[in-house]
Amino acid sequence: MIELKLARTDDGRPEIFRSVQGEGPMSGRARTFVRFSGCNLHCVWCDTAYTWNWRGGAFAHVRDRPGAPHTFDPAAEMAKLSVAETAALVRACGAEALVITGGEPLLQSEGVAALIDALGAPHVEIETNGTIAPSPALVARVALFVVSPKLPHAGNGALAIRPEALAAFATLENAVFKIVVRESSDLQTVAALAQNYAIAPDRIWIMPEGVDAETLAARGAALIDAVIAAGWNYTGRLHIALFGARRGV
Ligand code: SF4
């Protein structure tokens, strides 16, 4: 039996919730979110480090403090549910339009496909870091892949870009790219990625990095002219403006 590893909210429930999409091309659309636990990257500014940055690990994080690393207990943070249990929680929220997110959900590709099947093939969007090529089963089931390759400022080194996986997404008509940017110089890296993988400008969304409204506004203002000039799209983080940096929203 497939066991799904999901994140938990602050009160311990599996992180399955109804909200509006806050980022990217579907920003503002009502969606049900399922947050999977586990990630194969370790971004220093990750806002869901409770899905992967386990106690005793060696990864640095911008929220580390002396004597208080920004790390988590997997026994407390990870919920293990069957596909049927997960599907029931999704149905209780509304299962017609779903966002599968993480962590890195494609680490559990087989389970994700089984969940979609258990729900009767609703409209599904997957958010991924683009390091794992989508399986044929997922390509056949998913309406939109939102792919977020990580730039050097995320601190993953060579792990961040897996050329074969990124090339696989680039060839999918239903894949767009949401790229987290800190400063204007990062946009040169975005332009190089777009050229190397033949990604048209209108498939790219630039999103400022930040977990508070002030930082996002300042970074966005510094980026927007260059984003428009390049023909890319821009996205803020609507959920931060509406709810703040919280789980389950
Ligand atoms: S890829 Fe996403 S979930 Fe994984 S560490 Fe980076 S920001 Fe966090």
GROMACS .gro file of C-alpha atoms and ligand atoms in nm:
model
  257
    1MET     CA    1   0.000   0.000   0.000
    2ILE     CA    2   0.129   0.345  -0.089
    3GLU     CA    3   0.189   0.569   0.210
    4LEU     CA    4   0.193   0.943   0.148
    5LYS     CA    5   0.426   1.163   0.353
    6LEU     CA    6   0.258   1.496   0.408
    7ALA     CA    7   0.350   1.811   0.599
    8ARG     CA    8   0.158   1.912   0.909
    9THR     CA    9   0.003   2.241   1.014
   10ASP     CA   10   0.100   2.401   1.346
   11ASP     CA   11  -0.176   2.209   1.525
   12GLY     CA   12  -0.061   1.876   1.382
   13ARG     CA   13  -0.319   1.818   1.110
   14PRO     CA   14  -0.203   1.708   0.764
   15GLU     CA   15  -0.144   2.026   0.562
   16ILE     CA   16  -0.444   2.002   0.333
   17PHE     CA   17  -0.637   2.324   0.306
   18ARG     CA   18  -0.860   2.543   0.092
   19SER     CA   19  -0.728   2.886   0.001
   20VAL     CA   20  -0.640   3.101  -0.298
   21GLN     CA   21  -0.328   3.040  -0.501
   22GLY     CA   22  -0.088   3.315  -0.401
   23GLU     CA   23   0.179   3.281  -0.668
   24GLY     CA   24   0.225   3.239  -1.039
   25PRO     CA   25  -0.017   3.218  -1.331
   26MET     CA   26  -0.311   3.098  -1.120
   27SER     CA   27  -0.270   3.364  -0.853
   28GLY     CA   28  -0.604   3.449  -0.698
   29ARG     CA   29  -0.775   3.123  -0.804
   30ALA     CA   30  -0.949   2.917  -0.536
   31ARG     CA   31  -0.767   2.589  -0.485
   32THR     CA   32  -0.730   2.300  -0.243
   33PHE     CA   33  -0.367   2.250  -0.147
   34VAL     CA   34  -0.190   1.931  -0.042
   35ARG     CA   35   0.161   1.987   0.092
   36PHE     CA   36   0.392   1.689   0.063
   37SER     CA   37   0.683   1.643   0.304
   38GLY     CA   38   1.044   1.588   0.200
   39CYS     CA   39   1.270   1.774  -0.041
   40ASN     CA   40   1.585   1.692  -0.232
   41LEU     CA   41   1.712   2.052  -0.213
   42HIS     CA   42   1.797   2.271   0.087
   43CYS     CA   43   1.734   2.633  -0.007
   44VAL     CA   44   1.874   2.868   0.257
   45TRP     CA   45   1.560   3.087   0.249
   46CYS     CA   46   1.305   2.802   0.218
   47ASP     CA   47   0.975   2.905   0.375
   48THR     CA   48   0.867   2.543   0.421
   49ALA     CA   49   1.181   2.412   0.590
   50TYR     CA   50   0.955   2.209   0.821
   51THR     CA   51   0.913   1.971   0.526
   52TRP     CA   52   1.282   1.874   0.504
   53ASN     CA   53   1.528   2.050   0.738
   54TRP     CA   54   1.550   1.779   1.000
   55ARG     CA   55   1.715   1.814   1.338
   56GLY     CA   56   2.081   1.710   1.338
   57GLY     CA   57   2.123   1.785   0.967
   58ALA     CA   58   2.398   1.996   0.819
   59PHE     CA   59   2.201   2.249   0.617
   60ALA     CA   60   2.226   2.622   0.683
   61HIS     CA   61   1.917   2.843   0.684
   62VAL     CA   62   1.875   3.221   0.701
   63ARG     CA   63   1.658   3.175   1.011
   64ASP     CA   64   1.928   2.988   1.203
   65ARG     CA   65   2.010   3.160   1.533
   66PRO     CA   66   2.300   3.085   1.773
   67GLY     CA   67   2.198   2.770   1.957
   68ALA     CA   68   1.868   2.757   1.771
   69PRO     CA   69   1.903   2.617   1.419
   70HIS     CA   70   1.592   2.639   1.201
   71THR     CA   71   1.547   2.262   1.205
   72PHE     CA   72   1.257   2.030   1.278
   73ASP     CA   73   1.168   1.689   1.417
   74PRO     CA   74   1.042   1.466   1.134
   75ALA     CA   75   0.838   1.258   1.379
   76ALA     CA   76   0.641   1.569   1.467
   77GLU     CA   77   0.630   1.735   1.127
   78MET     CA   78   0.553   1.448   0.891
   79ALA     CA   79   0.209   1.289   0.867
   80LYS     CA   80   0.189   0.945   0.705
   81LEU     CA   81  -0.147   0.878   0.544
   82SER     CA   82  -0.288   0.629   0.302
   83VAL     CA   83  -0.406   0.751  -0.035
   84ALA     CA   84  -0.767   0.693   0.071
   85GLU     CA   85  -0.722   0.892   0.394
   86THR     CA   86  -0.564   1.179   0.201
   87ALA     CA   87  -0.835   1.175  -0.066
   88ALA     CA   88  -1.104   1.195   0.202
   89LEU     CA   89  -0.942   1.506   0.352
   90VAL     CA   90  -0.912   1.663   0.006
   91ARG     CA   91  -1.278   1.592  -0.069
   92ALA     CA   92  -1.376   1.757   0.257
   93CYS     CA   93  -1.203   2.076   0.138
   94GLY     CA   94  -1.325   2.061  -0.222
   95ALA     CA   95  -1.151   1.838  -0.473
   96GLU     CA   96  -1.234   1.997  -0.808
   97ALA     CA   97  -0.914   2.203  -0.839
   98LEU     CA   98  -0.606   2.087  -0.659
   99VAL     CA   99  -0.251   2.213  -0.606
  100ILE     CA  100   0.007   1.951  -0.512
  101THR     CA  101   0.301   2.124  -0.347
  102GLY     CA  102   0.582   2.065  -0.099
  103GLY     CA  103   0.863   2.019  -0.022
  104GLU     CA  104   0.925   1.838  -0.347
  105PRO     CA  105   0.615   1.634  -0.434
  106LEU     CA  106   0.777   1.451  -0.725
  107LEU     CA  107   0.982   1.253  -0.471
  108GLN     CA  108   0.646   1.076  -0.423
  109SER     CA  109   0.536   1.066  -0.788
  110GLU     CA  110   0.369   0.727  -0.762
  111GLY     CA  111   0.169   0.839  -0.462
  112VAL     CA  112   0.069   1.166  -0.627
  113ALA     CA  113  -0.064   0.978  -0.931
  114ALA     CA  114  -0.253   0.739  -0.703
  115LEU     CA  115  -0.408   1.032  -0.515
  116ILE     CA  116  -0.523   1.194  -0.840
  117ASP     CA  117  -0.680   0.864  -0.947
  118ALA     CA  118  -0.851   0.821  -0.609
  119LEU     CA  119  -1.004   1.166  -0.651
  120GLY     CA  120  -1.136   1.085  -0.996
  121ALA     CA  121  -0.894   1.297  -1.199
  122PRO     CA  122  -0.979   1.652  -1.088
  123HIS     CA  123  -0.794   1.956  -1.225
  124VAL     CA  124  -0.446   1.921  -1.079
  125GLU     CA  125  -0.152   2.161  -1.072
  126ILE     CA  126   0.187   2.055  -0.938
  127GLU     CA  127   0.452   2.285  -0.795
  128THR     CA  128   0.802   2.139  -0.830
  129ASN     CA  129   1.164   2.247  -0.811
  130GLY     CA  130   1.227   2.096  -1.154
  131THR     CA  131   1.497   1.848  -1.053
  132ILE     CA  132   1.292   1.532  -1.111
  133ALA     CA  133   1.148   1.468  -1.456
  134PRO     CA  134   0.772   1.410  -1.447
  135SER     CA  135   0.668   1.048  -1.490
  136PRO     CA  136   0.443   0.959  -1.784
  137ALA     CA  137   0.169   0.885  -1.532
  138LEU     CA  138   0.183   1.242  -1.404
  139VAL     CA  139   0.215   1.401  -1.746
  140ALA     CA  140  -0.107   1.224  -1.838
  141ARG     CA  141  -0.290   1.343  -1.526
  142VAL     CA  142  -0.171   1.697  -1.456
  143ALA     CA  143  -0.313   2.017  -1.605
  144LEU     CA  144  -0.023   2.245  -1.516
  145PHE     CA  145   0.329   2.205  -1.386
  146VAL     CA  146   0.468   2.515  -1.214
  147VAL     CA  147   0.842   2.460  -1.219
  148SER     CA  148   1.075   2.658  -0.993
  149PRO     CA  149   1.440   2.595  -1.075
  150LYS     CA  150   1.652   2.744  -0.800
  151LEU     CA  151   1.916   3.009  -0.866
  152PRO     CA  152   2.260   3.018  -0.693
  153HIS     CA  153   2.134   3.244  -0.411
  154ALA     CA  154   1.931   2.948  -0.279
  155GLY     CA  155   2.257   2.777  -0.183
  156ASN     CA  156   2.209   2.434  -0.343
  157GLY     CA  157   2.518   2.442  -0.562
  158ALA     CA  158   2.512   2.200  -0.854
  159LEU     CA  159   2.212   2.009  -0.713
  160ALA     CA  160   1.968   2.279  -0.820
  161ILE     CA  161   1.980   2.230  -1.196
  162ARG     CA  162   1.937   1.878  -1.336
  163PRO     CA  163   1.957   1.939  -1.709
  164GLU     CA  164   1.761   1.629  -1.816
  165ALA     CA  165   1.474   1.704  -1.581
  166LEU     CA  166   1.460   2.072  -1.668
  167ALA     CA  167   1.471   1.991  -2.039
  168ALA     CA  168   1.181   1.748  -1.991
  169PHE     CA  169   0.968   2.020  -1.835
  170ALA     CA  170   1.072   2.273  -2.099
  171THR     CA  171   0.927   2.051  -2.371
  172LEU     CA  172   0.587   2.020  -2.197
  173GLU     CA  173   0.327   2.264  -2.326
  174ASN     CA  174   0.159   2.266  -1.986
  175ALA     CA  175   0.468   2.365  -1.786
  176VAL     CA  176   0.548   2.720  -1.679
  177PHE     CA  177   0.846   2.846  -1.482
  178LYS     CA  178   0.820   3.046  -1.160
  179ILE     CA  179   1.164   3.167  -1.063
  180VAL     CA  180   1.249   3.317  -0.725
  181VAL     CA  181   1.473   3.621  -0.760
  182ARG     CA  182   1.642   3.836  -0.498
  183GLU     CA  183   1.807   4.112  -0.699
  184SER     CA  184   1.839   4.242  -1.050
  185SER     CA  185   2.164   4.060  -1.121
  186ASP     CA  186   1.977   3.728  -1.074
  187LEU     CA  187   1.782   3.806  -1.389
  188GLN     CA  188   2.092   3.735  -1.599
  189THR     CA  189   2.080   3.378  -1.470
  190VAL     CA  190   1.712   3.357  -1.560
  191ALA     CA  191   1.789   3.479  -1.911
  192ALA     CA  192   2.061   3.216  -1.947
  193LEU     CA  193   1.825   2.939  -1.830
  194ALA     CA  194   1.559   3.057  -2.072
  195GLN     CA  195   1.807   3.052  -2.358
  196ASN     CA  196   1.963   2.716  -2.268
  197TYR     CA  197   1.628   2.539  -2.238
  198ALA     CA  198   1.440   2.732  -2.510
  199ILE     CA  199   1.177   2.864  -2.270
  200ALA     CA  200   0.967   3.140  -2.425
  201PRO     CA  201   0.937   3.463  -2.221
  202ASP     CA  202   0.563   3.428  -2.169
  203ARG     CA  203   0.618   3.097  -1.984
  204ILE     CA  204   0.830   3.266  -1.716
  205TRP     CA  205   0.704   3.426  -1.393
  206ILE     CA  206   0.954   3.619  -1.181
  207MET     CA  207   0.876   3.617  -0.808
  208PRO     CA  208   1.069   3.813  -0.544
  209GLU     CA  209   1.207   3.615  -0.252
  210GLY     CA  210   1.073   3.714   0.088
  211VAL     CA  211   0.832   3.620   0.363
  212ASP     CA  212   0.705   3.966   0.459
  213ALA     CA  213   0.514   4.225   0.260
  214GLU     CA  214   0.778   4.497   0.295
  215THR     CA  215   1.062   4.285   0.157
  216LEU     CA  216   0.847   4.156  -0.128
  217ALA     CA  217   0.737   4.508  -0.222
  218ALA     CA  218   1.091   4.646  -0.216
  219ARG     CA  219   1.237   4.360  -0.418
  220GLY     CA  220   0.948   4.364  -0.662
  221ALA     CA  221   0.988   4.737  -0.722
  222ALA     CA  222   1.358   4.687  -0.794
  223LEU     CA  223   1.286   4.408  -1.044
  224ILE     CA  224   0.974   4.507  -1.228
  225ASP     CA  225   1.119   4.728  -1.505
  226ALA     CA  226   1.365   4.458  -1.610
  227VAL     CA  227   1.093   4.191  -1.595
  228ILE     CA  228   0.869   4.390  -1.827
  229ALA     CA  229   1.157   4.470  -2.062
  230ALA     CA  230   1.240   4.099  -2.092
  231GLY     CA  231   0.880   4.008  -2.177
  232TRP     CA  232   0.846   3.791  -1.865
  233ASN     CA  233   0.555   3.783  -1.622
  234TYR     CA  234   0.571   3.899  -1.261
  235THR     CA  235   0.409   3.744  -0.957
  236GLY     CA  236   0.389   3.860  -0.600
  237ARG     CA  237   0.296   3.637  -0.306
  238LEU     CA  238  -0.071   3.708  -0.244
  239HIS     CA  239  -0.097   3.470   0.053
  240ILE     CA  240   0.174   3.664   0.238
  241ALA     CA  241  -0.024   3.986   0.192
  242LEU     CA  242  -0.349   3.818   0.300
  243PHE     CA  243  -0.239   3.583   0.577
  244GLY     CA  244   0.129   3.641   0.658
  245ALA     CA  245   0.394   3.367   0.663
  246ARG     CA  246   0.185   3.089   0.817
  247ARG     CA  247   0.122   2.725   0.749
  248GLY     CA  248  -0.204   2.600   0.605
  249VAL     CA  249  -0.313   2.919   0.429
  250SF4     S1  250   1.303   2.336  -0.342
  250SF4    FE1  251   1.129   2.438  -0.244
  250SF4     S2  252   1.075   2.308  -0.068
  250SF4    FE2  253   1.277   2.242  -0.139
  250SF4     S3  254   1.420   2.355  -0.009
  250SF4    FE3  255   1.389   2.478  -0.196
  250SF4     S4  256   1.221   2.621  -0.151
  250SF4    FE4  257   1.219   2.459   0.007
   0.00000   0.00000   0.00000
